[in-house]
PDB file of C-alpha atoms in Angstrom:
ATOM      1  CA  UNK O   1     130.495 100.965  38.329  1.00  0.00           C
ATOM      2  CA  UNK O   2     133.325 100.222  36.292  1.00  0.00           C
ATOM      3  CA  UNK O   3     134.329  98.120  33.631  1.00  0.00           C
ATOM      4  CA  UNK O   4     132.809  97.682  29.526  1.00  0.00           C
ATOM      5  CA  UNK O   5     129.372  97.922  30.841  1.00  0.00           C
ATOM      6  CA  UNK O   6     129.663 100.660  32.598  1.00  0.00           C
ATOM      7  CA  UNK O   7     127.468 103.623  30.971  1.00  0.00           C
ATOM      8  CA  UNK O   8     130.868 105.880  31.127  1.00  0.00           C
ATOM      9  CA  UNK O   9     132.279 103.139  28.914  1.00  0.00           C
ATOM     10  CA  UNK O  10     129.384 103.685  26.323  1.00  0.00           C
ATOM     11  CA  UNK O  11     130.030 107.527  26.090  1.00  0.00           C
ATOM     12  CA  UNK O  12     134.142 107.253  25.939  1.00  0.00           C
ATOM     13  CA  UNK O  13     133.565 105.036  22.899  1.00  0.00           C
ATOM     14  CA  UNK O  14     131.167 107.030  21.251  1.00  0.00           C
ATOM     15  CA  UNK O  15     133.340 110.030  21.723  1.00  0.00           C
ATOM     16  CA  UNK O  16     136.304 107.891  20.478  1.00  0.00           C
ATOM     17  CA  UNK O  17     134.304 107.189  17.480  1.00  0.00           C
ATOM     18  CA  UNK O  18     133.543 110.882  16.849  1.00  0.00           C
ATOM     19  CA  UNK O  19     136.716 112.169  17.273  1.00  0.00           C
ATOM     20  CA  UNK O  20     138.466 109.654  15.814  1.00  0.00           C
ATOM     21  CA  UNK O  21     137.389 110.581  12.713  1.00  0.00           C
ATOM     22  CA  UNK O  22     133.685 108.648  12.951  1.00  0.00           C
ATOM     23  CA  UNK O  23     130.701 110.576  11.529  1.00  0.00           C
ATOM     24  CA  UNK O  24     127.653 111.938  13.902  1.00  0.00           C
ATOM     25  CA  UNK O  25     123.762 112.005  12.424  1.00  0.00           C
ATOM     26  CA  UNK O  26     121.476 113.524  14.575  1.00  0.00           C
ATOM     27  CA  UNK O  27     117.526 112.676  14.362  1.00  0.00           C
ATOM     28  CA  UNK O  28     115.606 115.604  15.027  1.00  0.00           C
ATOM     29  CA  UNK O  29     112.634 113.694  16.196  1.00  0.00           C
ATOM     30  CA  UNK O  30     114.659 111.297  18.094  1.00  0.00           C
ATOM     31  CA  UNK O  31     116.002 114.057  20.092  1.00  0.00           C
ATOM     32  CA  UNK O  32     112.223 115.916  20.349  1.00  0.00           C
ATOM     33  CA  UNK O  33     111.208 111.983  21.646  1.00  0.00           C
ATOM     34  CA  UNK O  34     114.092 112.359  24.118  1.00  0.00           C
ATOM     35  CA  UNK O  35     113.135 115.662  25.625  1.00  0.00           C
ATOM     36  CA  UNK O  36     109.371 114.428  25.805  1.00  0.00           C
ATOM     37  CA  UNK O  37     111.132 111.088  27.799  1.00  0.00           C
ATOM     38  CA  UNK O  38     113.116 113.231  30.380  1.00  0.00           C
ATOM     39  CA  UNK O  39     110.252 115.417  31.208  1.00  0.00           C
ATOM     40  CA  UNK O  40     108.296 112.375  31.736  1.00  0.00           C
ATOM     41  CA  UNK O  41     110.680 110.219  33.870  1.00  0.00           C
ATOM     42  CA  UNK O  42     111.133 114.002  35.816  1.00  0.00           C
ATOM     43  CA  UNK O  43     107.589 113.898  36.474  1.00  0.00           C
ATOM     44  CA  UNK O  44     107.652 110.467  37.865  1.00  0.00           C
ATOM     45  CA  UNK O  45     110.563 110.603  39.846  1.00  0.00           C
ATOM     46  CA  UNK O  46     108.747 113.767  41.416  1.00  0.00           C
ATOM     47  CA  UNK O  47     105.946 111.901  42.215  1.00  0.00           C
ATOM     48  CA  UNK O  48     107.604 109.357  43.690  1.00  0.00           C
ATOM     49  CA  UNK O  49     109.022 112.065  46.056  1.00  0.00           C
ATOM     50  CA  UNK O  50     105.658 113.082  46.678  1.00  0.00           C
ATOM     51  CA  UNK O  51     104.575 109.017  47.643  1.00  0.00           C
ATOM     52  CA  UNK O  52     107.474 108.522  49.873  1.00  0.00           C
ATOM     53  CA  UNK O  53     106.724 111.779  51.671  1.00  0.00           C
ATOM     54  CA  UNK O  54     103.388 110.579  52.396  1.00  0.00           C
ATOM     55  CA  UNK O  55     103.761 106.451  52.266  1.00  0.00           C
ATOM     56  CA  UNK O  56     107.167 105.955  53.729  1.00  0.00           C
ATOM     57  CA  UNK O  57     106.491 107.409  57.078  1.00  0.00           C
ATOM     58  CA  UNK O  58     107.685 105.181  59.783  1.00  0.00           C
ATOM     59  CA  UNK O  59     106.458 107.153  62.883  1.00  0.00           C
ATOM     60  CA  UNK O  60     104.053 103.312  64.237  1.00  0.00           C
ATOM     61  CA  UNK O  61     105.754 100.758  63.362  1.00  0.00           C
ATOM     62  CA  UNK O  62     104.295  98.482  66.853  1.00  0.00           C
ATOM     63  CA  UNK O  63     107.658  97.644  68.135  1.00  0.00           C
ATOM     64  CA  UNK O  64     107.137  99.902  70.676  1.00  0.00           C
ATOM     65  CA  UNK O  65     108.054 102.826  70.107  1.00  0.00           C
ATOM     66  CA  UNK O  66     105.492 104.602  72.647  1.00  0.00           C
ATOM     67  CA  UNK O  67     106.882 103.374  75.339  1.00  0.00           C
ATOM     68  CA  UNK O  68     110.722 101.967  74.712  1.00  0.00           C
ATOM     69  CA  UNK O  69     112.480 105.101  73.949  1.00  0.00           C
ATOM     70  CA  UNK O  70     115.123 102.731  71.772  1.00  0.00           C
ATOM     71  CA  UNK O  71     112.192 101.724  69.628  1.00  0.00           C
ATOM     72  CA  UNK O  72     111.108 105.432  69.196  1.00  0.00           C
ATOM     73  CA  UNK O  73     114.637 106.299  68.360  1.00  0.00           C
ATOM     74  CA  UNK O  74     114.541 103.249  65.619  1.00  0.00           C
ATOM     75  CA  UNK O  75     111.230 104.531  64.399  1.00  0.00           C
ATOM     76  CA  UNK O  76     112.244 107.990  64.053  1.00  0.00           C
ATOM     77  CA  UNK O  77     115.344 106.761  62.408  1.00  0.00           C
ATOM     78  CA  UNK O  78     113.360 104.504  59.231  1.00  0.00           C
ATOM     79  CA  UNK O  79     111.249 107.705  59.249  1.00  0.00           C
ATOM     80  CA  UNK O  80     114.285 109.814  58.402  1.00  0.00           C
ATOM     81  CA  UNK O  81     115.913 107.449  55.955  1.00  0.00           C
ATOM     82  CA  UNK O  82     112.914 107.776  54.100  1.00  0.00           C
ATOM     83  CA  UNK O  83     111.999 111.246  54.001  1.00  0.00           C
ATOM     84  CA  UNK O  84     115.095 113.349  55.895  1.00  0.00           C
ATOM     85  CA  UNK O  85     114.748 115.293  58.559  1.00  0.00           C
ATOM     86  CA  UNK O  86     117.384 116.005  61.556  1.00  0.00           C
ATOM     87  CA  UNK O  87     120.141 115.965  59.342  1.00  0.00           C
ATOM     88  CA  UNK O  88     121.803 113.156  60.463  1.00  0.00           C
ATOM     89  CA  UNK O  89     121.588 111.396  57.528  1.00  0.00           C
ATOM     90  CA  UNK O  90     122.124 113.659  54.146  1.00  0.00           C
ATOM     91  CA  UNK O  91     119.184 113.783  52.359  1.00  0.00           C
ATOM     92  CA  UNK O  92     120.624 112.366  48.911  1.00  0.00           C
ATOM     93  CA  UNK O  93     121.020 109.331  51.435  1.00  0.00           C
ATOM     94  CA  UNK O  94     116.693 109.077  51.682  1.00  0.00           C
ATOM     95  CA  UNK O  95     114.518 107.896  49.427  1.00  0.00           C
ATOM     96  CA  UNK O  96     112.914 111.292  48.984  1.00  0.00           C
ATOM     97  CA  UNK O  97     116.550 112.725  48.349  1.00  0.00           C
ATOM     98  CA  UNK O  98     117.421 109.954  45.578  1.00  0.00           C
ATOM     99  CA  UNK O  99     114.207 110.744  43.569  1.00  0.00           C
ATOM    100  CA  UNK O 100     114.674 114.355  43.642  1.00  0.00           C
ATOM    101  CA  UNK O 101     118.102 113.708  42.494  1.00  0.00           C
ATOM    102  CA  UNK O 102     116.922 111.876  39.574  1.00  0.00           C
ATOM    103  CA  UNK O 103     114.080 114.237  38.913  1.00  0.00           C
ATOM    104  CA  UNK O 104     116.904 116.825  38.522  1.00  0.00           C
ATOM    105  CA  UNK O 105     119.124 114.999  36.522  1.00  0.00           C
ATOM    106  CA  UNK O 106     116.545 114.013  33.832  1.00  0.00           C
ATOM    107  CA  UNK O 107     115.686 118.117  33.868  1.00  0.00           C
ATOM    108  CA  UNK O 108     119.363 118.820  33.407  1.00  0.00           C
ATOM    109  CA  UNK O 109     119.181 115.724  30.460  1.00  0.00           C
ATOM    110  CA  UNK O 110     115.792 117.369  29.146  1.00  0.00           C
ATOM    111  CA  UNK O 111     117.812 120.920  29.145  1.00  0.00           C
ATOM    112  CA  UNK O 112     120.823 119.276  27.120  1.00  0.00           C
ATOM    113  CA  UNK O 113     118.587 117.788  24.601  1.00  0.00           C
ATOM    114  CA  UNK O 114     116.517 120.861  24.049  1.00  0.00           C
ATOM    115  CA  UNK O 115     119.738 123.171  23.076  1.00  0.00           C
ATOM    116  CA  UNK O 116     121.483 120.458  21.039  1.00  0.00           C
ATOM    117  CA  UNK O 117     117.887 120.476  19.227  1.00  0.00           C
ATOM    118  CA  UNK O 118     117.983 124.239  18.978  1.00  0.00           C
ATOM    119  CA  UNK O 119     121.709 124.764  17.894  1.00  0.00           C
ATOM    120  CA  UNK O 120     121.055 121.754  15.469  1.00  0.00           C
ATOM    121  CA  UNK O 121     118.069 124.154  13.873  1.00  0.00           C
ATOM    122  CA  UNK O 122     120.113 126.765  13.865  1.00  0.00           C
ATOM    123  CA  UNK O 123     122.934 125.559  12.206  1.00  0.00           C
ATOM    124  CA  UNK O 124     120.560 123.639   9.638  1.00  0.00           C
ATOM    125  CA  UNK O 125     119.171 127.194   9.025  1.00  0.00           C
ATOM    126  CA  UNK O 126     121.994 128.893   8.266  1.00  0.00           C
ATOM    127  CA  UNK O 127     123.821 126.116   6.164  1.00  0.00           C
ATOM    128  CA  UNK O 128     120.501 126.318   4.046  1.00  0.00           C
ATOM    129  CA  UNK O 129     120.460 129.845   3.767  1.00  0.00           C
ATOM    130  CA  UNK O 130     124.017 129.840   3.079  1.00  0.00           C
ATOM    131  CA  UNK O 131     123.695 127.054   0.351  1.00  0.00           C
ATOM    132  CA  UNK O 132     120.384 129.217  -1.417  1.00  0.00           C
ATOM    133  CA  UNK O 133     123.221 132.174  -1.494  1.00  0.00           C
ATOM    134  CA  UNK O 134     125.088 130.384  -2.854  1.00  0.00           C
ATOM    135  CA  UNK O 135     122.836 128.817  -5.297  1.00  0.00           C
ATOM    136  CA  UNK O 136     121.804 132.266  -6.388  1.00  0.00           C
ATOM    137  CA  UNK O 137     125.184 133.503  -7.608  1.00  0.00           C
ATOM    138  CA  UNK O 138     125.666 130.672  -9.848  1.00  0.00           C
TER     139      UNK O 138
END
């Protein structure tokens, strides 16, 4: 997707704003509340793999399909763009496949939150103990 509303858009200007001079805050609990919301969304979208695995099987649909080899070749093919299988169709390309992709981006999210969190800690440690050393010699 292209154009202002585009989430790409949203992250070039709020790197435009940081490098151009712009000031970041950071919000330890906000991030801790966005680790907590990836692992959540992760777990859904896993579930949801799960459901279509098990609800999104199209092996009797009643057009046929017992008896008009066309219609069992249309079954089998639903069944496959819901769950993958033969690999003619990629499995991003399935309904399973497109949750498990989310599930793995939201983990990869979760995984960027959690070091920015620790590297902010660690930072905020050292500037403090740097700042009592400091204090100490005055």
């Amino acid at each position: 997707m292209a154009g202002p509303e585009a989430p790409e858009a949203g992250w070039k200007a709020f790197t435009e704003n940081i490098v151009g001079g712009g000031r970041l805050e950071l919000d330890p609990a906000g991030l801790e509340q966005c680790i907590k919301l990836c692992q959540e969304h992760a777990e859904d979208m896993r579930e949801l793999a799960r459901r279509a695995r098990n609800d999104l099987r199209a092996l009797d649909l009643g057009i046929g399909e017992k008896d008009i080899e066309s219609a069992k070749d249309l079954a089998r093919k639903f069944d496959e763009k819901a769950i993958g299988g033969s690999g003619t169709i990629d499995s991003g390309n399935t309904a399973v496949g497109l949750f498990l992709a989310h599930e793995a981006y939201a983990l990869d999210m979760k995984s960027m939150f959690e070091a920015t969190l620790t590297q902010y800690r660690e930072q905020d440690s050292a500037l403090v103990g740097d700042l009592n050393q400091s204090g100490q010699q005055l």
